[in-house]
Amino acid sequence: MAKLVLSSFAELQAYEGKELGVSDAHEITQAQIDTFANATLDHQWIHTDPVRAAKESPFGTTIAHGYLTLSMAPYLLSQILELRNIKMGINYGMEKLRFLDPVKVGSKLRLRAELVELKDLRGTARMTLKLSFEVEGAAKPAAIGEVIYLYQFA
């Protein structure tokens, strides 16, 4: 599916209630997990010790941090949607976030995005997206949630 490129609130509004698309798959590597662990100071062995995880983890290998999975949203979303003519954009919050299935090292993660709601707040667009983080070959999403962004179009 081609990236959706939109330049105005009105163009974005036409997609309210619709799926925006699906990103390409991104492989989660041990190096990426380790870098995230170092950045967040979360070095729990289930993420950072492949030998121990292989022996003791119910998953048989290391897994990505839930927040690493979530942090992939901007990168993966950029493959789905490009908003042009933006003066400013900020993260506003998340709702209904659930981590449903682990993302094992070596997994290929992709994002599915749906525009749930779009509101005009006196010139600022408040966009609520339902995000589903999917692992290739898995029966259910690794994580789901609604993310809220604020944008000001030029």
Short mmCIF file of C-alpha atoms in Angstrom, two decimals:
data_model
loop_
_atom_site.label_atom_id
_atom_site.label_comp_id
_atom_site.label_asym_id
_atom_site.label_seq_id
_atom_site.Cartn_x
_atom_site.Cartn_y
_atom_site.Cartn_z
CA MET A 1 0.00 0.00 0.00
CA ALA A 2 1.36 3.44 -0.93
CA LYS A 3 2.01 6.07 1.71
CA LEU A 4 -0.91 8.43 2.21
CA VAL A 5 0.21 12.05 1.71
CA LEU A 6 -2.18 14.73 2.95
CA SER A 7 -1.79 18.50 3.09
CA SER A 8 -4.80 19.86 4.98
CA PHE A 9 -7.31 19.22 7.73
CA ALA A 10 -10.05 18.69 5.10
CA GLU A 11 -7.99 16.03 3.30
CA LEU A 12 -7.31 14.26 6.60
CA GLN A 13 -10.97 14.49 7.61
CA ALA A 14 -11.96 12.38 4.59
CA TYR A 15 -10.21 9.40 6.26
CA GLU A 16 -11.99 9.60 9.62
CA GLY A 17 -13.23 6.13 10.58
CA LYS A 18 -11.04 4.45 7.98
CA GLU A 19 -7.85 2.41 7.96
CA LEU A 20 -4.91 4.54 6.82
CA GLY A 21 -2.67 1.64 5.95
CA VAL A 22 -0.04 -0.85 7.05
CA SER A 23 3.70 -0.25 7.33
CA ASP A 24 6.51 -2.42 6.08
CA ALA A 25 7.88 -4.97 8.53
CA HIS A 26 10.85 -3.99 10.72
CA GLU A 27 13.03 -6.68 12.28
CA ILE A 28 13.60 -6.25 16.01
CA THR A 29 17.24 -7.12 16.73
CA GLN A 30 19.06 -7.83 19.96
CA ALA A 31 21.22 -4.76 19.30
CA GLN A 32 18.09 -2.59 19.13
CA ILE A 33 16.75 -4.13 22.36
CA ASP A 34 20.11 -3.55 24.09
CA THR A 35 20.26 0.05 22.90
CA PHE A 36 16.75 0.65 24.23
CA ALA A 37 17.70 -1.00 27.54
CA ASN A 38 20.68 1.33 27.85
CA ALA A 39 18.61 4.40 27.00
CA THR A 40 15.87 3.54 29.54
CA LEU A 41 18.06 1.82 32.16
CA ASP A 42 15.73 -1.19 31.98
CA HIS A 43 18.11 -4.14 31.83
CA GLN A 44 15.75 -6.91 32.93
CA TRP A 45 17.30 -10.20 31.82
CA ILE A 46 14.23 -11.22 29.80
CA HIS A 47 15.25 -8.44 27.38
CA THR A 48 19.04 -8.38 27.58
CA ASP A 49 20.37 -11.85 28.43
CA PRO A 50 19.86 -14.23 25.46
CA VAL A 51 21.51 -17.19 27.23
CA ARG A 52 19.38 -16.92 30.36
CA ALA A 53 16.24 -16.17 28.34
CA ALA A 54 16.80 -19.30 26.26
CA LYS A 55 16.97 -21.38 29.46
CA GLU A 56 14.48 -19.68 31.78
CA SER A 57 12.05 -17.57 29.79
CA PRO A 58 8.70 -19.04 28.77
CA PHE A 59 9.34 -17.44 25.37
CA GLY A 60 12.62 -19.30 24.75
CA THR A 61 14.45 -16.12 23.77
CA THR A 62 14.73 -12.47 24.65
CA ILE A 63 11.78 -10.16 24.00
CA ALA A 64 11.53 -6.48 23.21
CA HIS A 65 10.44 -4.11 25.93
CA GLY A 66 6.78 -3.19 25.58
CA TYR A 67 7.77 0.45 25.38
CA LEU A 68 10.31 -0.34 22.66
CA THR A 69 7.44 -1.78 20.64
CA LEU A 70 5.42 1.37 21.31
CA SER A 71 8.38 3.62 20.47
CA MET A 72 8.40 2.18 16.95
CA ALA A 73 5.14 4.05 16.22
CA PRO A 74 6.68 7.24 14.74
CA TYR A 75 9.00 5.32 12.43
CA LEU A 76 6.38 2.83 11.27
CA LEU A 77 3.64 5.46 11.03
CA SER A 78 5.88 7.58 8.78
CA GLN A 79 5.64 4.76 6.23
CA ILE A 80 1.83 4.97 6.30
CA LEU A 81 1.05 8.68 6.58
CA GLU A 82 2.82 11.91 5.67
CA LEU A 83 1.20 15.17 6.71
CA ARG A 84 2.46 18.19 4.78
CA ASN A 85 1.99 21.88 5.53
CA ILE A 86 2.38 21.27 9.24
CA LYS A 87 3.58 24.15 11.41
CA MET A 88 3.79 22.00 14.52
CA GLY A 89 2.96 18.52 15.70
CA ILE A 90 3.13 17.04 19.20
CA ASN A 91 2.29 13.81 20.99
CA TYR A 92 -0.71 14.44 23.22
CA GLY A 93 -1.28 11.07 24.83
CA MET A 94 -2.35 7.46 24.65
CA GLU A 95 -5.46 5.60 25.64
CA LYS A 96 -6.44 1.94 25.86
CA LEU A 97 -2.85 0.70 25.53
CA ARG A 98 -2.49 -3.05 25.94
CA PHE A 99 0.50 -5.33 25.42
CA LEU A 100 -1.09 -8.57 24.22
CA ASP A 101 1.77 -10.73 22.97
CA PRO A 102 5.56 -10.58 23.32
CA VAL A 103 7.77 -9.37 20.49
CA LYS A 104 10.58 -11.91 20.35
CA VAL A 105 14.01 -10.93 19.14
CA GLY A 106 14.16 -11.44 15.38
CA SER A 107 10.44 -10.78 14.98
CA LYS A 108 9.24 -8.66 12.11
CA LEU A 109 7.00 -5.90 13.47
CA ARG A 110 4.60 -3.82 11.41
CA LEU A 111 1.99 -1.20 12.23
CA ARG A 112 -1.64 -0.95 11.16
CA ALA A 113 -3.23 2.50 11.65
CA GLU A 114 -6.83 3.66 11.62
CA LEU A 115 -8.05 7.25 11.99
CA VAL A 116 -10.58 6.90 14.81
CA GLU A 117 -11.39 10.57 15.35
CA LEU A 118 -10.40 13.99 14.08
CA LYS A 119 -11.41 17.23 15.77
CA ASP A 120 -10.70 20.86 15.00
CA LEU A 121 -9.76 22.61 18.24
CA ARG A 122 -9.71 26.25 17.09
CA GLY A 123 -7.18 25.60 14.35
CA THR A 124 -5.38 22.68 15.96
CA ALA A 125 -6.21 19.23 14.65
CA ARG A 126 -6.57 16.57 17.34
CA MET A 127 -6.09 13.21 15.64
CA THR A 128 -6.78 9.93 17.41
CA LEU A 129 -5.30 6.87 15.73
CA LYS A 130 -5.90 3.26 16.63
CA LEU A 131 -2.53 1.55 16.34
CA SER A 132 -2.09 -2.18 16.08
CA PHE A 133 1.47 -3.51 16.31
CA GLU A 134 1.52 -6.82 14.46
CA VAL A 135 4.20 -9.49 14.42
CA GLU A 136 4.55 -11.39 11.18
CA GLY A 137 3.03 -14.85 11.58
CA ALA A 138 1.41 -14.14 14.98
CA ALA A 139 -2.28 -14.81 15.60
CA LYS A 140 -2.88 -11.63 17.58
CA PRO A 141 -1.31 -8.17 17.77
CA ALA A 142 1.65 -7.60 20.06
CA ALA A 143 0.14 -4.31 21.23
CA ILE A 144 -2.85 -2.11 20.54
CA GLY A 145 -3.80 1.36 21.65
CA GLU A 146 -5.02 4.76 20.66
CA VAL A 147 -2.49 7.53 20.25
CA ILE A 148 -3.46 11.19 20.15
CA TYR A 149 -1.51 13.77 18.17
CA LEU A 150 -2.02 17.53 17.87
CA TYR A 151 -1.17 19.22 14.58
CA GLN A 152 -1.33 22.75 13.30
CA PHE A 153 -1.58 23.01 9.54
CA ALA A 154 0.03 26.00 7.83
#
